[in-house]
mmCIF file of C-alpha atoms and ligand atoms in Angstrom:
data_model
loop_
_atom_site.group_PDB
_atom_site.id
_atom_site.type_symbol
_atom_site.label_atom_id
_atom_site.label_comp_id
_atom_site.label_asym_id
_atom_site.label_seq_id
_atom_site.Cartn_x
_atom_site.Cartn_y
_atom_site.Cartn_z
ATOM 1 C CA UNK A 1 0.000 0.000 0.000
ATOM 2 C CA UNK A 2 1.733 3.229 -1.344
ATOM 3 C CA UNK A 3 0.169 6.490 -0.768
ATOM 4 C CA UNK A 4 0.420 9.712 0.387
ATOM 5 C CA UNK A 5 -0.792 12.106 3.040
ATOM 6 C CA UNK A 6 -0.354 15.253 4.880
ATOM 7 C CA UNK A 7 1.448 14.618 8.617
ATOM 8 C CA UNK A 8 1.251 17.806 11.106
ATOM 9 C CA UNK A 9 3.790 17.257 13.430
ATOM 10 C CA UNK A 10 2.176 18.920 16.284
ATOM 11 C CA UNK A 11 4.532 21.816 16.523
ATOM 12 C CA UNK A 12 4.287 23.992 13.389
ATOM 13 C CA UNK A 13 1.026 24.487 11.657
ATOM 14 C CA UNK A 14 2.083 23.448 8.210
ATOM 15 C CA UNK A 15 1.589 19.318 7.209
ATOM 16 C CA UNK A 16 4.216 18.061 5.133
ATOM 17 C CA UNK A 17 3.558 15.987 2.518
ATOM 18 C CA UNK A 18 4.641 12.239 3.015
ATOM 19 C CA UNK A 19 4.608 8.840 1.053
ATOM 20 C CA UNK A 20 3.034 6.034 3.721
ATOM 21 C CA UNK A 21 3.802 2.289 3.366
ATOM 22 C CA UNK A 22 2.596 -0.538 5.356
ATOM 23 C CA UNK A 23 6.347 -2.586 6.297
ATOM 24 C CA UNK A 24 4.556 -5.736 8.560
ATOM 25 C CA UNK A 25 3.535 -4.209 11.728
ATOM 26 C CA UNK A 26 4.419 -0.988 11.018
ATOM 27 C CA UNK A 27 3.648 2.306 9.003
ATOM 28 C CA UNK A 28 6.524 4.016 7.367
ATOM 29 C CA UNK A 29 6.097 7.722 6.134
ATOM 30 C CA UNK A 30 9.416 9.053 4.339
ATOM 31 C CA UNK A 31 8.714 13.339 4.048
ATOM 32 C CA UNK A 32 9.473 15.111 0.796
ATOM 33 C CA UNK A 33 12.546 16.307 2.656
ATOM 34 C CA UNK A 34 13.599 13.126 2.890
ATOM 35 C CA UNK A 35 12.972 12.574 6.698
ATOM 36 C CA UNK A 36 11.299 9.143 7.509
ATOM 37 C CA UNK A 37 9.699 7.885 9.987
ATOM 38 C CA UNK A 38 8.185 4.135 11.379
ATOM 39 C CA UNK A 39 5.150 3.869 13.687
ATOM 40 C CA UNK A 40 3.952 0.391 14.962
ATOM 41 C CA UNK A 41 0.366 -0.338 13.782
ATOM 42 C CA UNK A 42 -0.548 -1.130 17.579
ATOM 43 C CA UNK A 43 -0.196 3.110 18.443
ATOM 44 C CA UNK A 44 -2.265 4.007 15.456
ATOM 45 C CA UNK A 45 -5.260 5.553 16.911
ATOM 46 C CA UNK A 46 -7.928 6.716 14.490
ATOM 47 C CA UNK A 47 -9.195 10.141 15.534
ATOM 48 C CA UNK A 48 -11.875 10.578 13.050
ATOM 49 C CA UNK A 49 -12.984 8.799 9.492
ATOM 50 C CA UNK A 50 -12.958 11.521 6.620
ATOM 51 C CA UNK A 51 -15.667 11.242 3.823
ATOM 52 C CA UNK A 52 -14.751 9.004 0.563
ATOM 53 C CA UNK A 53 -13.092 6.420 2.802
ATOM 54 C CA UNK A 54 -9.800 8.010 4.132
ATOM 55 C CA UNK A 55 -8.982 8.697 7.641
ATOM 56 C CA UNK A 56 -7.168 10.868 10.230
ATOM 57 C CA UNK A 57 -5.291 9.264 12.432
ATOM 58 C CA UNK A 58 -3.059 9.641 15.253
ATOM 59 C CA UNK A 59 0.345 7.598 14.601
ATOM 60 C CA UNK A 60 1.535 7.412 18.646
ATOM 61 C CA UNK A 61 -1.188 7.281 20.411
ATOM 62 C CA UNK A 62 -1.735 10.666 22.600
ATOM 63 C CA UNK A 63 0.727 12.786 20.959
ATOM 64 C CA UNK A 64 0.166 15.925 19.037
ATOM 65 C CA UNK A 65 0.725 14.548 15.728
ATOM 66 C CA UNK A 66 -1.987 13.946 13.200
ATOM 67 C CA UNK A 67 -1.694 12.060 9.681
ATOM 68 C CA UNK A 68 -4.248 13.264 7.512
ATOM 69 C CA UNK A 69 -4.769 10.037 4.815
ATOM 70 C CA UNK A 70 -7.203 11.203 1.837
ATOM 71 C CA UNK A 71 -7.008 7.648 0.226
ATOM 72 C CA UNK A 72 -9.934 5.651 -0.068
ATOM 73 C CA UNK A 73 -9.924 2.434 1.562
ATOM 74 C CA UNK A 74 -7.251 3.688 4.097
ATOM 75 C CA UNK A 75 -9.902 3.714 7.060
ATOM 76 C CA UNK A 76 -10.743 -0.066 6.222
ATOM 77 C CA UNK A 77 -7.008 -1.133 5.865
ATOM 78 C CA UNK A 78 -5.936 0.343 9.333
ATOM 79 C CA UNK A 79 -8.772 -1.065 11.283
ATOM 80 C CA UNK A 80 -8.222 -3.995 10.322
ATOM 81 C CA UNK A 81 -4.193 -4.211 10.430
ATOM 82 C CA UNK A 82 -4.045 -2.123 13.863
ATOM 83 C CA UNK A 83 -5.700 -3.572 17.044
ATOM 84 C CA UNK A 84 -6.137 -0.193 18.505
ATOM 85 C CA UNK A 85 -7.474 1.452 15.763
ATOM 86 C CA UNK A 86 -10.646 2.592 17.304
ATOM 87 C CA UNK A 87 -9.716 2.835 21.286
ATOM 88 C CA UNK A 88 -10.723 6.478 21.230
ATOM 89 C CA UNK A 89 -14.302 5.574 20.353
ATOM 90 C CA UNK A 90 -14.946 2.067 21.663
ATOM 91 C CA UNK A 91 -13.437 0.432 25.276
ATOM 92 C CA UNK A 92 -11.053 -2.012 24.911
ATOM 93 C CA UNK A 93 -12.102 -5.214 26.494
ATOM 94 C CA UNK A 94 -9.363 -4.636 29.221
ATOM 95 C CA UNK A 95 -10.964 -1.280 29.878
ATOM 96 C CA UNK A 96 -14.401 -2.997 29.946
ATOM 97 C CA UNK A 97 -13.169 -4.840 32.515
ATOM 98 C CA UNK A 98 -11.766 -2.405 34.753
ATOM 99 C CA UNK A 99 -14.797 -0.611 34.743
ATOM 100 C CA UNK A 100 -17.568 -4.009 34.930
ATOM 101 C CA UNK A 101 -14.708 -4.257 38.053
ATOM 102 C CA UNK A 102 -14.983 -0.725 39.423
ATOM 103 C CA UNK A 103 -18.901 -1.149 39.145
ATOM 104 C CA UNK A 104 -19.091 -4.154 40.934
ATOM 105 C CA UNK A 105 -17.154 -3.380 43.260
ATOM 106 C CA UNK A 106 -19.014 0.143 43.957
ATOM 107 C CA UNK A 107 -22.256 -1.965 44.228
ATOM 108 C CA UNK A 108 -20.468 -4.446 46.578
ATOM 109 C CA UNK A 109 -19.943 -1.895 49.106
ATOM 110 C CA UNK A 110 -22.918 0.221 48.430
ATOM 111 C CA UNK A 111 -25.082 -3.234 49.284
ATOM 112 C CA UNK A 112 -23.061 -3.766 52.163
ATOM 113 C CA UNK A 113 -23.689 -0.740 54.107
ATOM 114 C CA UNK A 114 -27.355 -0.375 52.989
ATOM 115 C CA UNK A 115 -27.786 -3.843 54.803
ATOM 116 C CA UNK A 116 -25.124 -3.895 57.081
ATOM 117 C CA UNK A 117 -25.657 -0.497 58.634
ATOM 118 C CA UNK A 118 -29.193 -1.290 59.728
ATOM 119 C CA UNK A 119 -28.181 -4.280 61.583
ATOM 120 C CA UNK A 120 -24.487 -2.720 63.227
ATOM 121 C CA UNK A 121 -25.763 1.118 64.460
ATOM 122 C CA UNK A 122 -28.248 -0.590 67.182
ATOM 123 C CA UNK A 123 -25.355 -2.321 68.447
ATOM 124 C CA UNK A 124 -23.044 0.682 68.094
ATOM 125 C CA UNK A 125 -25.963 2.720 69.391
ATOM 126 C CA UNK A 126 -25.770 0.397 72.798
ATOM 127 C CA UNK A 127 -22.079 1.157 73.197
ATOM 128 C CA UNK A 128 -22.198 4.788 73.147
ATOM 129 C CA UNK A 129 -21.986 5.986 76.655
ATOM 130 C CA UNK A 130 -24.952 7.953 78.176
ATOM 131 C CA UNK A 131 -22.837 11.187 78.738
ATOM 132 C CA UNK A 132 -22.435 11.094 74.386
ATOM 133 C CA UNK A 133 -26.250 10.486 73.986
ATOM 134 C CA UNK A 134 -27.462 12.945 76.261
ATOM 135 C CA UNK A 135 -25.037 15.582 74.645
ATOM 136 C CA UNK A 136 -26.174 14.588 70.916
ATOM 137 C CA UNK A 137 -30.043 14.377 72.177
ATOM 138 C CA UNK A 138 -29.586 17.898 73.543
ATOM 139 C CA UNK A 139 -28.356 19.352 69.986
ATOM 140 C CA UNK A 140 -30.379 17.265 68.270
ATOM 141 C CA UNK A 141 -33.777 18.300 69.562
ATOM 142 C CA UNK A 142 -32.209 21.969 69.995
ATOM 143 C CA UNK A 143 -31.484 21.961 66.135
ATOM 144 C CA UNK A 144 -34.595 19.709 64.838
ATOM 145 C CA UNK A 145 -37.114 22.057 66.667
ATOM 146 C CA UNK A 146 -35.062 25.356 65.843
ATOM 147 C CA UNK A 147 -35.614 24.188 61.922
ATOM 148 C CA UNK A 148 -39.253 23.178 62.529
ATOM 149 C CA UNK A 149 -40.837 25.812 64.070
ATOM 150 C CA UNK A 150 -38.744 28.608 62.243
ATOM 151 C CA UNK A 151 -37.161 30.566 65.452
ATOM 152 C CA UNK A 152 -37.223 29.316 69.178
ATOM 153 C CA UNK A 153 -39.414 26.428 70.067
ATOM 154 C CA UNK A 154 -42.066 27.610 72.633
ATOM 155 C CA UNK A 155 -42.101 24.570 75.306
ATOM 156 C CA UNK A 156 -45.824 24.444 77.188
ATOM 157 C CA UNK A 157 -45.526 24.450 80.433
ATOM 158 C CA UNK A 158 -47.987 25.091 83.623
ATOM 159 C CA UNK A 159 -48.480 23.434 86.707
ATOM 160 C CA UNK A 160 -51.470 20.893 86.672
ATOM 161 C CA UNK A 161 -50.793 20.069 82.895
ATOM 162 C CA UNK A 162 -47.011 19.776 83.572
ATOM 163 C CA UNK A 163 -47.438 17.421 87.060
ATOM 164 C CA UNK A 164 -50.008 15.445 85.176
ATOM 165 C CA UNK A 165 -47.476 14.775 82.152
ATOM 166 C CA UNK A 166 -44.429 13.917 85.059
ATOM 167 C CA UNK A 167 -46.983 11.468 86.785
ATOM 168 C CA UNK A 168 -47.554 9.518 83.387
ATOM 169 C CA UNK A 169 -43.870 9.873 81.772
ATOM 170 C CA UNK A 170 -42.958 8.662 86.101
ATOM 171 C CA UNK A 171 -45.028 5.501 85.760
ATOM 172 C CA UNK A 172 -44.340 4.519 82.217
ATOM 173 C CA UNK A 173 -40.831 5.392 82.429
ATOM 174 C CA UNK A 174 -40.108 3.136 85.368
ATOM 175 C CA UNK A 175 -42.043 0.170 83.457
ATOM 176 C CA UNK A 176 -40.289 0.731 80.394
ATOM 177 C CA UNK A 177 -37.257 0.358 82.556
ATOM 178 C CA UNK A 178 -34.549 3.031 80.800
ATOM 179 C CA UNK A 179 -31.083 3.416 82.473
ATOM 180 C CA UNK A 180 -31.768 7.694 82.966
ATOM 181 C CA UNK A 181 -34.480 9.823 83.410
ATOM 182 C CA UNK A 182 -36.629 10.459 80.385
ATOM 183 C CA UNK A 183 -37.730 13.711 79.437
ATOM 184 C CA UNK A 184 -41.411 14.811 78.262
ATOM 185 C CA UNK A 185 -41.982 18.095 77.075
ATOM 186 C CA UNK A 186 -44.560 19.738 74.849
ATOM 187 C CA UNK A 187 -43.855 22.223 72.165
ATOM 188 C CA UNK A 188 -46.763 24.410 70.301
ATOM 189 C CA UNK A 189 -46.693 23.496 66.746
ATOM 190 C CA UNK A 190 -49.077 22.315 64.646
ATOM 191 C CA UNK A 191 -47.858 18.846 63.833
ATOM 192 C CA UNK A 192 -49.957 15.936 64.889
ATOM 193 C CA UNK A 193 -47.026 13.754 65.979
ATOM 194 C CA UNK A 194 -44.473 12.788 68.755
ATOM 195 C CA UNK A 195 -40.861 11.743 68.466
ATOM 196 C CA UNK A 196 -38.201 10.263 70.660
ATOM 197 C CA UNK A 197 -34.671 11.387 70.439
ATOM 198 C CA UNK A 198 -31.248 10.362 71.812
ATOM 199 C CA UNK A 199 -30.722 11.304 75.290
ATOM 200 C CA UNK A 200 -34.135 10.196 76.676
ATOM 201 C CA UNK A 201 -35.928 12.544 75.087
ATOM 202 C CA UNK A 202 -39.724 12.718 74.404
ATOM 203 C CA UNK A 203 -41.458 15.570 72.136
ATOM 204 C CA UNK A 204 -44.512 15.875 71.995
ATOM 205 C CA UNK A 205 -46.405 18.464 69.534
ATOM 206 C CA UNK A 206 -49.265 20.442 70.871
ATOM 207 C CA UNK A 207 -50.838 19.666 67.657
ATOM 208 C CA UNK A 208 -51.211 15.912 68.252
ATOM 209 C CA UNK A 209 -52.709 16.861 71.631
ATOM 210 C CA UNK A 210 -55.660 18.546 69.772
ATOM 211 C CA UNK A 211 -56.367 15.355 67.374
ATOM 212 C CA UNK A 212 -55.733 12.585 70.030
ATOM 213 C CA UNK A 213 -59.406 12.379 72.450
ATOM 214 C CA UNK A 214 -58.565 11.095 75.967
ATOM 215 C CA UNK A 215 -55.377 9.784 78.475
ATOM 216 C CA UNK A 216 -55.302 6.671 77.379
ATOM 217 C CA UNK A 217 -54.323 7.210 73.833
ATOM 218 C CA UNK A 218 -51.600 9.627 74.867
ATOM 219 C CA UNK A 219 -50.334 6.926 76.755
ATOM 220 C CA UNK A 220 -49.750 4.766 74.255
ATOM 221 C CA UNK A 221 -48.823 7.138 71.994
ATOM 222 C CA UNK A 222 -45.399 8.030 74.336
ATOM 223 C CA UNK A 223 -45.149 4.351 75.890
ATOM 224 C CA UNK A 224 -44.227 3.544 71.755
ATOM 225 C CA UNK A 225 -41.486 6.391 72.180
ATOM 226 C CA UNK A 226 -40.745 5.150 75.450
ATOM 227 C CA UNK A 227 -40.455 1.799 73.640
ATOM 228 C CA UNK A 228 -37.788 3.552 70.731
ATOM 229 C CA UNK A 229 -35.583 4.587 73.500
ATOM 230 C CA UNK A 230 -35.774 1.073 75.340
ATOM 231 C CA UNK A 231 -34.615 -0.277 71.872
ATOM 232 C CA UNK A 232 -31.853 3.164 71.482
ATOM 233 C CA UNK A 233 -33.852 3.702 67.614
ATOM 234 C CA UNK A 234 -32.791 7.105 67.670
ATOM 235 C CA UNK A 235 -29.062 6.903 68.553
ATOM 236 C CA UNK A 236 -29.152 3.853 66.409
ATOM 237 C CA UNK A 237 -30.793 6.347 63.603
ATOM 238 C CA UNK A 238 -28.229 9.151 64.112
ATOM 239 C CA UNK A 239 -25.730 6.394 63.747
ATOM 240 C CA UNK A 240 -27.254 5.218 60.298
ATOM 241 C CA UNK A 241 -27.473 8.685 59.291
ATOM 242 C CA UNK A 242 -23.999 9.370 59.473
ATOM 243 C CA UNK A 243 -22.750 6.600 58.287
ATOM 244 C CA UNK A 244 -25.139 6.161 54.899
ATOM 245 C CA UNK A 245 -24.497 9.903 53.985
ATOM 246 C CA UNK A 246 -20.917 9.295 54.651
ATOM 247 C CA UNK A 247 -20.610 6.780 52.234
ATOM 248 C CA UNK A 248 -23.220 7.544 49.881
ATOM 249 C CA UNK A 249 -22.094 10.753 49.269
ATOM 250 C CA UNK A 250 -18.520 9.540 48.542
ATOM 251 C CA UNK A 251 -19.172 6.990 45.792
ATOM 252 C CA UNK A 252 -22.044 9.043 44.175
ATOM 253 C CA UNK A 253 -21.524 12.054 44.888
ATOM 254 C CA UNK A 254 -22.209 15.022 47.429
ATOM 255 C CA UNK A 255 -25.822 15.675 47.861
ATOM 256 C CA UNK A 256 -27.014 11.514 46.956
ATOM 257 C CA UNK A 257 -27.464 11.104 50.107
ATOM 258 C CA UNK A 258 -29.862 13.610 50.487
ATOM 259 C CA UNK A 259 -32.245 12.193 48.171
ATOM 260 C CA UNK A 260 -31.411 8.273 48.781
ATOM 261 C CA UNK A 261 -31.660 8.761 52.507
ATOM 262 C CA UNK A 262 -36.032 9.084 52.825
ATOM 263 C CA UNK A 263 -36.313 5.954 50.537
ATOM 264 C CA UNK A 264 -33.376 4.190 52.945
ATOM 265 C CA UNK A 265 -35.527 5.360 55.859
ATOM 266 C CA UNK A 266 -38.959 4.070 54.236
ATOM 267 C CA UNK A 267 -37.229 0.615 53.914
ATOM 268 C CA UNK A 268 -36.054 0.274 57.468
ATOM 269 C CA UNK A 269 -39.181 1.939 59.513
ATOM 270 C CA UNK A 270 -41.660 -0.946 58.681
ATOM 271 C CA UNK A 271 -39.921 -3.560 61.248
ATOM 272 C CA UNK A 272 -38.934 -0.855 63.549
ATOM 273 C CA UNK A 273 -42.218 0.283 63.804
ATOM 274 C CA UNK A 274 -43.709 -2.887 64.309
ATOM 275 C CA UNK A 275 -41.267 -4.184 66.768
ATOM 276 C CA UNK A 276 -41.455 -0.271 68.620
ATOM 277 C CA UNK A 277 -45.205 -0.844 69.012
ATOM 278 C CA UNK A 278 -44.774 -4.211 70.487
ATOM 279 C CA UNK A 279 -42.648 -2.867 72.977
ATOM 280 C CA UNK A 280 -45.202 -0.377 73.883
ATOM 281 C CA UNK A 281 -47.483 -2.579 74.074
ATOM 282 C CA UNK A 282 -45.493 -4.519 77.212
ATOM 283 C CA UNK A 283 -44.637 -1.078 78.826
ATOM 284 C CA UNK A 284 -48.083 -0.298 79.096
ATOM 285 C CA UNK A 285 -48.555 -3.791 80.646
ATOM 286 C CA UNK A 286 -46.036 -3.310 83.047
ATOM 287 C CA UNK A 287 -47.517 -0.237 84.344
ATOM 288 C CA UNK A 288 -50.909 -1.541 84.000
ATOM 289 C CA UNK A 289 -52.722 0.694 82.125
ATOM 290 C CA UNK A 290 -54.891 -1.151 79.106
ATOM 291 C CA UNK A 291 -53.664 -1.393 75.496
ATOM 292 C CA UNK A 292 -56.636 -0.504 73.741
ATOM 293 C CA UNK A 293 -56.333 3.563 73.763
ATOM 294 C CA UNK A 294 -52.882 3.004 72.033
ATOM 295 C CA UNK A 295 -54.968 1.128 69.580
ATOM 296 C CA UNK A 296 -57.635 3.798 69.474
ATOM 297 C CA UNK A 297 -55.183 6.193 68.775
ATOM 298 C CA UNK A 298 -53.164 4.827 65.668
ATOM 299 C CA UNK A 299 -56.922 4.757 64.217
ATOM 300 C CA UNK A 300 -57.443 8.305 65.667
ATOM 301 C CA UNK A 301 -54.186 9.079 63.472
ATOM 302 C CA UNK A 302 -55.071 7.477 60.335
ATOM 303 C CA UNK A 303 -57.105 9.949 59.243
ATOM 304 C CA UNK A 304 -54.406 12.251 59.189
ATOM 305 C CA UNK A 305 -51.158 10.098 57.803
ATOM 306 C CA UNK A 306 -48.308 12.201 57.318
ATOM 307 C CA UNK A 307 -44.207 12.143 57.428
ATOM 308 C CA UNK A 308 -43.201 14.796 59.579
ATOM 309 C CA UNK A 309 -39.225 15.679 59.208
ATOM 310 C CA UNK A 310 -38.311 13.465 62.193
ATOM 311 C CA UNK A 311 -37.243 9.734 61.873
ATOM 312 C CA UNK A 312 -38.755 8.525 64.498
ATOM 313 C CA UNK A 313 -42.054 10.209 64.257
ATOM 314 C CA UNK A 314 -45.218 8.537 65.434
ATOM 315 C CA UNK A 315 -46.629 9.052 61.777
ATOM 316 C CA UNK A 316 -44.042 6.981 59.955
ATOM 317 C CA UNK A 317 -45.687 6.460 56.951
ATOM 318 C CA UNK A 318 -44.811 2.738 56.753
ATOM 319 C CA UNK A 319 -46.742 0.368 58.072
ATOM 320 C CA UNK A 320 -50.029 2.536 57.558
ATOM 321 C CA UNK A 321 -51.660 3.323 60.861
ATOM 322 C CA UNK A 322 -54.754 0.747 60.776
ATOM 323 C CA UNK A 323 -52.595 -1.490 60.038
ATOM 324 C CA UNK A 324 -50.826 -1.219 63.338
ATOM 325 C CA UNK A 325 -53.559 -0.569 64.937
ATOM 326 C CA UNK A 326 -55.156 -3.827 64.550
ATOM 327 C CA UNK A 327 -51.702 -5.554 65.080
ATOM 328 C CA UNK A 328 -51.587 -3.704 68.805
ATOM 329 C CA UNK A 329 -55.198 -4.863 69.442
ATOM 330 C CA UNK A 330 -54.205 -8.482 68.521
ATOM 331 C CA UNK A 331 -51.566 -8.253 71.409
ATOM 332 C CA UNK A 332 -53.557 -6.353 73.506
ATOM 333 C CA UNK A 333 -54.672 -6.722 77.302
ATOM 334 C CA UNK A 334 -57.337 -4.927 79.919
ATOM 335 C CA UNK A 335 -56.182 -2.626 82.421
ATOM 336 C CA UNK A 336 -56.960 0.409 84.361
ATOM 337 C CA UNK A 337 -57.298 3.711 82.632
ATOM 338 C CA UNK A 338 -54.251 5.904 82.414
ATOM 339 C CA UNK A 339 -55.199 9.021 84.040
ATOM 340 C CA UNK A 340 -58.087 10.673 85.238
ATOM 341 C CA UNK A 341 -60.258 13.079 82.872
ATOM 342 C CA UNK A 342 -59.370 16.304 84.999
ATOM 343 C CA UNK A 343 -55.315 15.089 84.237
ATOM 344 C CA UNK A 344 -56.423 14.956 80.796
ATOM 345 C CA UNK A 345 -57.678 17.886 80.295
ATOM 346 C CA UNK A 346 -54.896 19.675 82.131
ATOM 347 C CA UNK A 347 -52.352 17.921 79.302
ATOM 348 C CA UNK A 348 -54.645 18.563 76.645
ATOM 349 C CA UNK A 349 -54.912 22.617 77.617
ATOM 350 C CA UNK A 350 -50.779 23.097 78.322
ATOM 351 C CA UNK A 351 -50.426 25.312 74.916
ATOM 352 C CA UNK A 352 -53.830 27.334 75.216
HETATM 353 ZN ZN1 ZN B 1 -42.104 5.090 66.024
#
């Protein structure tokens, strides 16, 4: 094969005219100055195919120089004598490997901590000394409430609402049998829900007092947080958190995490829900106080289903509220009532 071409030599802007010949495995260009040169067919890197079936290539792969080759058939001739011919626009197989590799790999870990995270933060969670989790619950509910309610969180407070609230958070507390004091307060928002944080805390919004209807149902609305902090969900959470936005974030990117985190969440409330209201169900045993107003009040609460911004919010949205309602009646036993009305109605009126 004798023809010629135009070589740019990646310096000067001019080509120079040269007379290619394939010698075996290589291609030999002598110049019309009489310089020659000899590039192995395995370099040859096509960087784009011209019309009329020529070709410009790139004789060492990744250097500046170009050979522009007008001649038809010369496209055809080199792809088939130079095994790299078309690298720039296909993967190799060895590169397909590396990256089928890389991927697999990525997904290896990526299915490791989405189902190994879950099952190691509670028992991380368990380790963490009570001094760490009543720090974090501080700053956590400080932080959470600061970015719910849009300034500082306005905590109810007066005396027969407040001692009627200690009495109940006294009696559950000791049957839920927690290693510190657990704290119960009452903020003034809107939302109808309750959450449990780390440190042995319990918040309860004034706005779930308005939907829920007597004691009982409170009770067994904050014997289920009780029941999170019992099981340490929320240290356990904070745990998850960290570590799933951690990693998450460093293999796809900053921000994933953000938006994979609620669907991560979704998957892992439905058993920790389930198991949470089973071990409210026993605390309210314990203390004595019948199961069936914690039933009443998942049903009072499925009229209104909604995610508030917490993770451990009553109103997960998985499993739906009648749903667990009828599994706490199926595990459900008599006992007294949890408060009198006049108690009631002192909790009920703490944010009017
Ligand atoms: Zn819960």
């Amino acid at each position: 094969v004798n023809t010629t071409a135009r070589w740019f030599d990646g310096e000067t802007p001019t080509p120079h005219t040269v007379t290619l010949s394939l010698v075996g495995r290589y291609l030999t260009a002598i110049s019309n100055d009489g310089r020659s040169f000899q590039w192995p067919c395995a370099e040859i890197v096509r960087v784009a195919a011209l019309p009329g079936g020529g070709a410009t290539i790139m004789p060492v792969h990744g250097s500046p120089e170009r050979l522009v080759i007008e001649a038809s058939g010369a496209d055809a001739t080199l792809a088939k004598l130079c095994p790299n011919y078309h690298r720039l626009t296909r993967f190799s197989s060895r590169d397909r490997l590396t990256v089928v590799r890389g991927m697999a790999l990525i997904a290896a870990v990526l299915v490791t901590v989405l189902f190994g995270v879950p099952l190691a933060a509670p028992l991380i969670a368990r380790a963490v000394p009570a001094s760490v989790d009543a720090w974090l619950g501080a700053r956590v509910e400080g932080s959470a409430l600061t970015q719910l309610t849009g300034g500082a969180p306005r905590y109810c407070q007066n005396a027969p609402g407040s001692a009627a609230l200690a009495d109940l958070n006294r009696r559950l507390s000791a049957a839920a049998n927690l290693d510190a004091p657990v704290s119960v307060s009452v903020v003034n928002h809107s939302l109808v829900n309750a959450v449990a944080l780390p440190g042995n805390r319990v918040v309860v919004f004034s706005g779930l007092l308005n939907t829920l209807t007597d004691g009982d149902q409170l009770a067994g609305v904050i014997a289920h947080e009780l029941g999170h902090l019992a099981r340490r969900d929320p240290m356990a959470r904070v745990i998850a958190m960290m570590i799933w936005s951690t990693v998450i974030d460093g293999l796809m990117g900053i921000g994933a995490s953000g938006i994979v985190l609620p669907f991560l969440n979704a998957a892992h409330s439905r058993e920790v829900e389930t198991a949470t209201d089973r071990a409210g169900v026993a605390i309210l045993a314990r203390a004595g106080i019948a199961s069936e107003g914690f039933a009443r009040a998942m049903e009072q609460l499925a009229r209104q289903d909604r995610a508030g911004p917490f993770a451990f919010g009553l109103l997960d949205t998985h499993p739906p509220s009648l749903e667990r309602a009828a599994a706490i009646r199926a595990i459900g036993h008599t006992g007294r009532a949890a408060m009198t009305d006049q108690q009631w109605s002192a909790i009920r009126s703490l944010c009017r």
